[in-house]
Short mmCIF file of C-alpha atoms in Angstrom, two decimals:
data_model
loop_
_atom_site.label_atom_id
_atom_site.label_comp_id
_atom_site.label_asym_id
_atom_site.label_seq_id
_atom_site.Cartn_x
_atom_site.Cartn_y
_atom_site.Cartn_z
CA MET A 1 0.00 0.00 0.00
CA ALA A 2 1.32 3.43 -0.94
CA ILE A 3 2.21 5.96 1.76
CA LYS A 4 0.14 9.09 1.06
CA SER A 5 2.78 11.55 2.19
CA LEU A 6 5.14 10.11 -0.44
CA ASN A 7 2.67 10.01 -3.33
CA ASP A 8 4.43 12.85 -5.16
CA ASN A 9 7.94 11.52 -4.50
CA PRO A 10 9.57 10.02 -7.65
CA ARG A 11 12.32 8.31 -5.63
CA TYR A 12 9.76 6.47 -3.52
CA TRP A 13 7.91 5.26 -6.61
CA ALA A 14 11.19 4.29 -8.26
CA ALA A 15 12.11 2.12 -5.26
CA ARG A 16 8.65 0.54 -5.30
CA ILE A 17 8.70 -0.19 -9.02
CA VAL A 18 12.23 -1.63 -8.94
CA THR A 19 11.15 -3.84 -6.03
CA GLN A 20 8.10 -5.08 -7.91
CA VAL A 21 10.14 -5.73 -11.05
CA LEU A 22 12.86 -7.70 -9.27
CA GLN A 23 10.20 -9.75 -7.47
CA GLY A 24 8.70 -10.70 -10.82
CA GLN A 25 5.50 -8.70 -10.36
CA GLY A 26 5.62 -6.96 -13.74
CA TYR A 27 7.85 -5.50 -16.42
CA SER A 28 9.40 -2.10 -15.86
CA ASN A 29 7.70 -0.44 -18.84
CA PHE A 30 4.24 -1.64 -17.79
CA LEU A 31 4.66 -0.66 -14.14
CA LEU A 32 6.07 2.73 -15.08
CA ASN A 33 3.18 3.47 -17.43
CA GLN A 34 0.74 2.37 -14.77
CA CYS A 35 2.36 4.61 -12.15
CA LEU A 36 2.58 7.63 -14.46
CA SER A 37 -1.09 7.31 -15.37
CA ARG A 38 -2.20 7.14 -11.73
CA GLN A 39 0.14 9.52 -9.89
CA LEU A 40 0.02 13.28 -10.37
CA LEU A 41 3.74 13.84 -10.75
CA LYS A 42 5.23 16.98 -12.23
CA PRO A 43 6.84 16.48 -15.68
CA VAL A 44 10.32 16.89 -14.21
CA ASP A 45 9.52 14.24 -11.58
CA GLN A 46 8.10 11.91 -14.23
CA ASP A 47 11.38 12.15 -16.14
CA LEU A 48 13.36 11.48 -12.96
CA LEU A 49 11.20 8.47 -12.11
CA VAL A 50 11.76 6.88 -15.52
CA GLN A 51 15.48 7.58 -15.36
CA LEU A 52 15.83 6.10 -11.87
CA VAL A 53 13.94 2.91 -12.68
CA TYR A 54 15.73 2.13 -15.92
CA GLY A 55 19.11 3.31 -14.70
CA THR A 56 18.95 1.27 -11.51
CA LEU A 57 17.87 -1.87 -13.36
CA GLN A 58 20.50 -1.40 -16.06
CA HIS A 59 23.31 -1.05 -13.50
CA LYS A 60 22.03 -3.32 -10.73
CA LEU A 61 25.04 -5.65 -10.51
CA THR A 62 27.43 -2.69 -10.55
CA LEU A 63 25.47 -0.95 -7.81
CA ASP A 64 25.50 -4.13 -5.74
CA TYR A 65 29.27 -4.36 -6.22
CA TYR A 66 29.64 -0.97 -4.51
CA LEU A 67 27.06 -1.69 -1.80
CA GLN A 68 28.19 -5.20 -0.91
CA PRO A 69 31.13 -4.25 1.37
CA LEU A 70 28.88 -1.95 3.39
CA ILE A 71 25.89 -4.26 3.88
CA LYS A 72 26.77 -7.25 6.02
CA LYS A 73 23.49 -9.10 5.54
CA PRO A 74 21.52 -7.75 2.56
CA GLN A 75 18.95 -10.53 3.02
CA ASN A 76 17.96 -8.89 6.32
CA LEU A 77 17.12 -5.59 4.65
CA ALA A 78 13.55 -4.91 3.57
CA PRO A 79 13.51 -5.20 -0.26
CA LEU A 80 12.27 -1.65 -0.68
CA ILE A 81 15.10 -0.31 1.51
CA LEU A 82 17.69 -2.26 -0.48
CA ASN A 83 16.29 -0.85 -3.72
CA LEU A 84 16.16 2.62 -2.21
CA LEU A 85 19.90 2.24 -1.61
CA ARG A 86 20.39 1.08 -5.19
CA ILE A 87 18.60 4.08 -6.69
CA SER A 88 20.52 6.38 -4.34
CA VAL A 89 23.89 4.94 -5.40
CA TYR A 90 22.79 5.24 -9.01
CA GLN A 91 22.15 8.93 -8.44
CA LEU A 92 25.48 9.40 -6.66
CA TYR A 93 27.58 7.67 -9.29
CA TYR A 94 25.72 8.12 -12.57
CA LEU A 95 23.79 11.41 -12.37
CA ASP A 96 25.73 14.65 -12.05
CA ARG A 97 22.90 17.19 -11.72
CA ILE A 98 21.53 16.05 -8.36
CA PRO A 99 23.37 17.37 -5.24
CA ASP A 100 24.51 14.69 -2.80
CA ARG A 101 22.62 16.39 0.04
CA ALA A 102 19.34 16.01 -1.87
CA ILE A 103 20.03 12.31 -2.45
CA PHE A 104 20.79 11.72 1.25
CA TYR A 105 17.81 13.75 2.48
CA GLU A 106 15.27 12.06 0.23
CA ALA A 107 16.59 8.54 0.87
CA THR A 108 16.58 9.06 4.64
CA LYS A 109 13.08 10.52 4.60
CA ILE A 110 11.68 7.64 2.57
CA ALA A 111 13.42 4.99 4.69
CA LYS A 112 11.99 6.49 7.90
CA LYS A 113 8.47 6.58 6.52
CA VAL A 114 8.37 3.11 4.97
CA GLU A 115 10.27 1.41 7.82
CA ASN A 116 11.47 3.27 10.93
CA PRO A 117 14.05 5.86 12.13
CA GLY A 118 16.68 3.12 12.43
CA ALA A 119 16.34 2.32 8.73
CA GLY A 120 16.80 6.01 7.97
CA LYS A 121 20.05 6.11 9.97
CA LEU A 122 21.35 2.97 8.27
CA VAL A 123 20.64 4.37 4.81
CA THR A 124 22.37 7.63 5.70
CA ALA A 125 25.43 5.85 7.09
CA ILE A 126 25.86 3.66 4.01
CA LEU A 127 25.51 6.56 1.60
CA ARG A 128 27.95 8.72 3.61
CA ASN A 129 30.52 5.93 3.46
CA LEU A 130 30.11 5.66 -0.30
CA GLN A 131 30.43 9.42 -0.65
CA ARG A 132 33.71 9.39 1.27
CA GLN A 133 35.10 6.50 -0.74
CA GLY A 134 34.16 7.92 -4.12
CA GLN A 135 33.41 5.78 -7.17
CA LYS A 136 36.28 3.39 -7.74
CA PRO A 137 36.71 1.35 -10.94
CA VAL A 138 35.40 -2.21 -10.84
CA GLN A 139 38.34 -4.53 -10.30
CA THR A 140 38.19 -8.33 -10.43
CA ALA A 141 40.76 -10.97 -11.39
CA ASP A 142 38.62 -12.71 -14.02
CA PRO A 143 37.91 -10.77 -17.28
CA LYS A 144 34.47 -12.34 -17.68
CA ASN A 145 33.49 -11.46 -14.12
CA GLN A 146 34.86 -7.97 -14.69
CA LEU A 147 32.65 -7.57 -17.77
CA SER A 148 29.69 -8.98 -15.87
CA ILE A 149 29.93 -6.51 -13.00
CA GLU A 150 31.03 -3.51 -15.02
CA TYR A 151 28.10 -3.76 -17.46
CA SER A 152 25.67 -5.51 -15.12
CA VAL A 153 25.08 -8.66 -17.13
CA PRO A 154 24.99 -11.98 -15.21
CA LEU A 155 28.13 -14.07 -15.48
CA TRP A 156 26.29 -17.06 -16.97
CA VAL A 157 25.12 -14.85 -19.86
CA ILE A 158 28.68 -13.63 -20.47
CA GLU A 159 29.98 -17.20 -20.45
CA LYS A 160 27.26 -18.49 -22.78
CA LEU A 161 27.70 -15.64 -25.25
CA THR A 162 31.46 -16.06 -25.23
CA ALA A 163 31.09 -19.76 -26.06
CA GLN A 164 28.64 -19.04 -28.88
CA ILE A 165 29.82 -15.81 -30.51
CA GLY A 166 33.34 -15.28 -29.15
CA TRP A 167 34.89 -12.94 -26.61
CA THR A 168 35.31 -9.92 -28.89
CA LYS A 169 31.68 -9.91 -30.09
CA THR A 170 30.44 -10.53 -26.54
CA GLN A 171 32.30 -7.45 -25.32
CA THR A 172 30.85 -5.29 -28.10
CA LEU A 173 27.34 -6.60 -27.47
CA VAL A 174 27.49 -6.08 -23.70
CA HIS A 175 28.97 -2.59 -24.07
CA SER A 176 25.91 -1.56 -26.10
CA LEU A 177 23.22 -2.76 -23.71
CA ASN A 178 23.04 0.18 -21.32
CA GLN A 179 22.52 2.74 -24.07
CA PRO A 180 18.98 4.19 -24.30
CA PRO A 181 16.75 2.20 -26.67
CA LYS A 182 15.60 3.91 -29.84
CA ASN A 183 11.94 4.73 -30.39
CA ALA A 184 11.01 3.00 -33.64
CA VAL A 185 7.63 2.88 -35.37
CA ARG A 186 6.22 1.16 -38.45
CA VAL A 187 4.40 3.39 -40.93
CA ASN A 188 0.90 2.19 -41.79
CA LEU A 189 0.87 2.30 -45.59
CA GLN A 190 -2.89 1.71 -45.54
CA LYS A 191 -3.33 5.29 -44.33
CA THR A 192 -0.20 7.29 -45.18
CA ASN A 193 3.37 7.05 -46.47
CA LEU A 194 6.75 7.61 -44.88
CA PRO A 195 7.53 11.16 -46.12
CA ASP A 196 4.04 12.47 -45.32
CA LEU A 197 4.12 10.97 -41.83
CA GLN A 198 7.54 12.48 -41.19
CA GLN A 199 6.18 15.90 -42.08
CA GLN A 200 3.13 15.47 -39.85
CA LEU A 201 5.28 14.37 -36.93
CA ALA A 202 7.60 17.33 -37.48
CA THR A 203 4.67 19.70 -36.98
CA GLN A 204 4.35 18.15 -33.51
CA ASN A 205 8.06 18.72 -32.81
CA ILE A 206 8.81 15.02 -33.27
CA SER A 207 12.00 14.52 -35.26
CA THR A 208 12.44 11.22 -37.12
CA GLN A 209 14.70 9.57 -39.65
CA PRO A 210 14.09 6.54 -41.87
CA SER A 211 15.12 3.15 -40.53
CA VAL A 212 18.22 1.57 -42.01
CA LEU A 213 16.61 -1.88 -41.71
CA SER A 214 13.07 -1.46 -43.00
CA PRO A 215 11.51 0.78 -45.68
CA VAL A 216 8.41 1.17 -43.49
CA GLY A 217 10.30 2.14 -40.33
CA LEU A 218 10.93 5.51 -38.72
CA VAL A 219 13.22 6.17 -35.77
CA SER A 220 12.46 9.05 -33.41
CA GLN A 221 15.32 11.36 -32.52
CA GLN A 222 13.38 13.63 -30.23
CA GLY A 223 9.79 14.19 -29.17
CA ALA A 224 7.09 11.95 -27.71
CA ILE A 225 6.38 9.74 -30.73
CA THR A 226 4.61 7.15 -28.56
CA GLN A 227 2.23 9.83 -27.25
CA SER A 228 1.26 11.49 -30.53
CA SER A 229 -2.38 11.68 -31.64
CA LEU A 230 -1.19 10.31 -34.99
CA LEU A 231 -0.53 6.99 -33.28
CA GLN A 232 -4.13 6.80 -32.09
CA GLN A 233 -5.29 7.68 -35.60
CA GLY A 234 -3.54 4.56 -36.85
CA LEU A 235 -0.97 6.26 -39.06
CA TYR A 236 1.75 4.16 -37.45
CA THR A 237 2.35 1.60 -34.75
CA VAL A 238 5.19 1.11 -32.30
CA GLN A 239 7.50 -1.69 -33.45
CA ASP A 240 11.23 -2.26 -33.22
CA GLU A 241 13.18 -2.11 -36.47
CA SER A 242 14.43 -5.69 -36.24
CA ALA A 243 10.88 -6.99 -35.66
CA MET A 244 9.81 -5.35 -38.93
CA LEU A 245 11.97 -7.87 -40.82
CA VAL A 246 9.85 -10.88 -39.84
CA ALA A 247 6.75 -10.25 -41.96
CA PRO A 248 8.64 -9.75 -45.26
CA ALA A 249 10.41 -13.07 -44.66
CA LEU A 250 7.07 -14.86 -45.16
CA GLN A 251 6.86 -13.57 -48.77
CA VAL A 252 3.10 -13.08 -48.47
CA GLY A 253 0.85 -12.91 -51.52
CA PRO A 254 -2.36 -10.84 -51.51
CA GLN A 255 -4.64 -13.89 -51.39
CA HIS A 256 -2.70 -16.06 -48.96
CA ARG A 257 -4.18 -17.76 -45.92
CA ILE A 258 -1.83 -17.19 -43.00
CA LEU A 259 -1.58 -18.69 -39.53
CA ASP A 260 0.05 -16.48 -36.91
CA ALA A 261 0.53 -19.05 -34.18
CA CYS A 262 1.73 -16.76 -31.35
CA ALA A 263 0.22 -13.47 -32.43
CA ALA A 264 -0.11 -11.11 -29.43
CA PRO A 265 0.24 -8.18 -29.20
CA GLY A 266 -0.26 -8.11 -32.95
CA GLY A 267 2.55 -6.01 -34.40
CA LYS A 268 3.60 -8.65 -36.90
CA THR A 269 -0.02 -9.75 -37.45
CA THR A 270 -1.06 -6.29 -38.58
CA GLN A 271 2.05 -5.94 -40.73
CA LEU A 272 1.16 -9.21 -42.49
CA ALA A 273 -2.40 -7.97 -42.95
CA SER A 274 -1.09 -4.91 -44.79
CA TYR A 275 0.06 -7.21 -47.63
CA LEU A 276 -3.36 -8.79 -48.16
CA GLU A 277 -6.32 -8.12 -50.42
CA PRO A 278 -9.93 -9.12 -49.52
CA GLU A 279 -9.40 -12.77 -50.41
CA GLY A 280 -6.47 -13.08 -48.00
CA GLN A 281 -6.96 -13.96 -44.34
CA ILE A 282 -4.96 -14.33 -41.12
CA THR A 283 -5.86 -16.63 -38.26
CA ALA A 284 -4.23 -15.14 -35.17
CA LEU A 285 -3.82 -17.41 -32.15
CA ASP A 286 -3.08 -16.67 -28.54
CA LEU A 287 -3.68 -18.61 -25.38
CA HIS A 288 -5.28 -15.67 -23.56
CA ALA A 289 -8.49 -13.94 -24.65
CA THR A 290 -7.33 -10.64 -23.13
CA LYS A 291 -4.35 -10.61 -25.48
CA LEU A 292 -6.59 -11.35 -28.44
CA ARG A 293 -8.57 -8.22 -27.62
CA LEU A 294 -5.31 -6.29 -27.82
CA ILE A 295 -4.67 -7.69 -31.31
CA GLU A 296 -8.19 -6.76 -32.36
CA ALA A 297 -7.83 -3.21 -31.00
CA ASN A 298 -4.54 -2.72 -32.84
CA ALA A 299 -6.07 -4.08 -36.04
CA ARG A 300 -9.02 -1.67 -35.81
CA ARG A 301 -6.73 1.27 -35.14
CA LEU A 302 -4.66 0.42 -38.21
CA GLY A 303 -7.68 -0.37 -40.38
CA VAL A 304 -6.80 -4.02 -41.15
CA GLN A 305 -9.36 -5.75 -38.92
CA ASN A 306 -11.18 -7.34 -41.88
CA TYR A 307 -8.15 -9.50 -42.66
CA ILE A 308 -7.69 -10.92 -39.15
CA GLN A 309 -9.64 -13.57 -37.27
CA THR A 310 -8.54 -14.23 -33.70
CA GLN A 311 -8.87 -17.51 -31.86
CA ALA A 312 -8.06 -18.39 -28.25
CA LEU A 313 -5.91 -21.50 -28.64
CA ASP A 314 -2.65 -22.88 -27.33
CA ALA A 315 -0.42 -23.13 -30.41
CA ARG A 316 0.92 -26.44 -29.07
CA GLN A 317 -2.53 -27.87 -29.78
CA ALA A 318 -3.15 -26.19 -33.12
CA ASP A 319 -3.07 -29.47 -35.06
CA GLN A 320 -5.96 -30.77 -32.96
CA HIS A 321 -8.26 -27.86 -33.81
CA LEU A 322 -7.29 -26.52 -37.24
CA PRO A 323 -7.51 -28.30 -40.63
CA ALA A 324 -4.39 -29.92 -42.08
CA GLN A 325 -2.64 -28.28 -45.05
CA SER A 326 -4.92 -25.24 -44.96
CA TYR A 327 -2.39 -22.40 -44.76
CA ASP A 328 -0.06 -20.93 -47.36
CA ARG A 329 2.12 -19.28 -44.74
CA ILE A 330 2.69 -19.89 -41.03
CA LEU A 331 4.47 -17.58 -38.61
CA VAL A 332 5.79 -18.91 -35.31
CA ASP A 333 7.05 -15.87 -33.44
CA ALA A 334 7.81 -18.13 -30.54
CA PRO A 335 7.67 -17.50 -26.79
CA CYS A 336 11.31 -17.09 -25.76
CA SER A 337 13.62 -15.86 -23.02
CA GLY A 338 13.67 -12.38 -24.56
CA PHE A 339 17.37 -11.77 -24.07
CA GLY A 340 17.44 -9.75 -27.26
CA LEU A 341 15.41 -7.13 -25.37
CA MET A 342 17.96 -6.51 -22.62
CA ARG A 343 18.33 -2.87 -23.62
CA ARG A 344 14.58 -2.23 -23.64
CA LYS A 345 13.71 -4.48 -20.67
CA PRO A 346 16.88 -4.55 -18.53
CA GLU A 347 15.31 -6.71 -15.83
CA ILE A 348 15.21 -9.73 -18.18
CA ARG A 349 18.88 -10.37 -17.47
CA TYR A 350 18.20 -10.90 -13.74
CA LEU A 351 14.83 -12.65 -13.79
CA ARG A 352 15.73 -15.56 -16.07
CA ASP A 353 18.47 -18.12 -15.83
CA ALA A 354 19.97 -20.84 -18.01
CA LYS A 355 17.28 -23.32 -16.90
CA ALA A 356 14.63 -21.14 -18.54
CA LEU A 357 16.24 -21.74 -21.93
CA THR A 358 15.68 -25.48 -21.61
CA SER A 359 12.01 -25.23 -20.65
CA LEU A 360 11.31 -22.64 -23.35
CA ALA A 361 13.10 -24.76 -25.96
CA GLN A 362 10.61 -27.55 -25.32
CA VAL A 363 7.69 -25.16 -25.82
CA GLN A 364 9.23 -23.92 -29.06
CA LYS A 365 9.70 -27.48 -30.35
CA ASP A 366 6.13 -28.39 -29.43
CA ILE A 367 4.68 -25.39 -31.28
CA LEU A 368 6.64 -26.13 -34.46
CA THR A 369 5.62 -29.79 -34.34
CA SER A 370 1.96 -28.83 -33.89
CA VAL A 371 1.73 -26.31 -36.74
CA ALA A 372 3.81 -28.28 -39.28
CA PRO A 373 0.87 -30.39 -40.56
CA LEU A 374 -1.22 -27.26 -41.11
CA LEU A 375 1.04 -25.87 -43.86
CA LYS A 376 0.33 -26.60 -47.52
CA VAL A 377 2.99 -28.29 -49.63
CA GLY A 378 5.09 -25.51 -51.14
CA GLY A 379 4.21 -23.18 -48.27
CA LEU A 380 6.62 -21.27 -46.03
CA LEU A 381 6.99 -21.38 -42.26
CA VAL A 382 8.94 -18.59 -40.56
CA TYR A 383 10.32 -19.17 -37.07
CA SER A 384 11.43 -16.08 -35.16
CA THR A 385 12.42 -15.08 -31.64
CA CYS A 386 13.64 -11.98 -29.83
CA THR A 387 16.49 -13.83 -28.17
CA ILE A 388 20.19 -14.31 -28.96
CA PHE A 389 20.96 -17.82 -27.71
CA GLU A 390 21.45 -20.78 -30.03
CA GLU A 391 19.43 -23.08 -27.74
CA GLU A 392 16.27 -21.19 -28.73
CA ASN A 393 17.27 -20.40 -32.29
CA GLN A 394 19.62 -22.42 -34.50
CA GLN A 395 19.35 -25.57 -32.38
CA ILE A 396 15.54 -25.47 -32.47
CA VAL A 397 15.48 -25.18 -36.26
CA HIS A 398 18.05 -27.92 -36.81
CA ASN A 399 16.17 -30.22 -34.43
CA PHE A 400 12.93 -29.56 -36.31
CA LEU A 401 14.51 -30.30 -39.69
CA THR A 402 15.93 -33.56 -38.35
CA THR A 403 12.50 -34.78 -37.27
CA HIS A 404 10.50 -33.26 -40.17
CA ARG A 405 12.12 -34.34 -43.41
CA GLU A 406 9.35 -32.73 -45.45
CA PHE A 407 10.85 -29.30 -44.62
CA THR A 408 14.03 -27.67 -45.93
CA LEU A 409 15.73 -24.39 -45.15
CA ALA A 410 14.84 -21.52 -47.48
CA PRO A 411 16.57 -18.13 -47.84
CA VAL A 412 15.37 -15.45 -45.42
CA VAL A 413 14.13 -12.68 -47.70
CA THR A 414 14.47 -9.08 -46.56
CA THR A 415 12.98 -6.09 -48.38
CA TRP A 416 16.43 -4.54 -48.59
CA PRO A 417 19.59 -6.62 -49.26
CA LEU A 418 20.94 -6.42 -45.71
CA LYS A 419 23.70 -8.97 -46.12
CA VAL A 420 25.31 -8.08 -42.80
CA LEU A 421 22.30 -9.62 -41.03
CA HIS A 422 22.67 -13.05 -42.61
CA ARG A 423 24.78 -15.17 -40.34
CA GLY A 424 25.00 -18.53 -42.03
CA GLU A 425 21.62 -19.93 -43.03
CA PHE A 426 19.59 -17.52 -40.91
CA VAL A 427 19.09 -13.87 -40.05
CA GLN A 428 20.53 -13.14 -36.63
CA ILE A 429 20.58 -9.57 -35.33
CA PHE A 430 22.48 -8.82 -32.16
CA PRO A 431 21.63 -5.71 -30.10
CA ASP A 432 24.93 -4.04 -31.00
CA ASP A 433 24.59 -4.51 -34.77
CA PHE A 434 22.15 -1.63 -35.28
CA GLN A 435 21.30 -0.63 -31.70
CA THR A 436 17.97 -2.47 -32.06
CA ASP A 437 16.42 -5.45 -30.30
CA GLY A 438 18.17 -8.76 -30.86
CA PHE A 439 16.24 -11.01 -33.26
CA PHE A 440 16.46 -14.37 -35.01
CA ILE A 441 14.60 -15.37 -38.19
CA ALA A 442 14.58 -18.69 -40.05
CA CYS A 443 12.52 -19.64 -43.10
CA LEU A 444 11.45 -23.23 -43.80
CA LYS A 445 9.76 -24.57 -46.93
CA LYS A 446 7.45 -27.60 -47.00
CA THR A 447 8.50 -29.65 -50.00
CA ARG A 448 6.25 -32.70 -49.72
#
């Protein structure tokens, strides 16, 4: 329950949101949007809140490195107090416009109100010690551990990436993760075109430039592109540049029947619909009816609702409910660990471990096995994820091809000839390649 006297305090809300995120009670972006819509914070405090939440999550392991010598038993601290310390150290070491005295005063005040005077004294003592010590460089004997702490990426992720893509590429990738994510949108060609939309956004003081990955993408340089009335009018939709490459890989014809097996929230579904004419149709599946309503709302906003039929169905059971060989194209944008989104959702790196890859891999295999009989001979199946690990990408595809001899690998078509993206037989984008989300795309053709 919120403390009324702190309702207008961005540091209090930052500590609460970080606590909720690290306890697995919601993603940072969702909880932030929820808080900003409910609390009457000044614009400057809204900006500070967002900065504190994302900054603290991005640098959590580094912050803990500095706090660890001063907290004998962190498990005995109330979670909110521990996260209050984290956001305070983040301010001390990473923000240069906030006076130390303001950081100490606010942290002490919050600790007293949410716990007791003793908690306030403890917080003050720890922060004073850190102030006296100053920010020292991270120093560890092992280079991988050094990289882990310095860039706040768990050691197991560093080790796995190093084994799969090499030490040099791992360093480059990790170095890029704590940079602010770009705001990318996909232009809705049903209602406008890229130059016209750019001009309209410019009149709202929103500066954009064309994407280097997709001819229907714009990247915002400044201005609130996700808050513009043009978004609500359906002139564009929020979508990362790398995600815009998935729909073209299906090589959709205007009359194709398409199965989108894991469709929510509908970004790729609506992009596929933009290629269709009245005879074409998409069946969009999701396990949860609430998510299907989100797809339907997005489709209406973009004006492509007539091409999309939603159905509440677990994609692992699709072959039990849908007719065999009835689709020209199938998209499996599979549930995955999401490690390609570490820049946009920094908490992913702490909330999932190597065991999650194994359990998700089984889900991915089951979905592919279920939808395979539904594809017509000569049809294409695209498998995509927003992760960067081979266990959920290359290994899944190779396993599927071993057990389904009627499928072969096909070239992954992109609208533009982006050869740098093709790593072997697939498209694999790492977060450092174009400062986008990490993504994997494979195309399979049913030959018999």
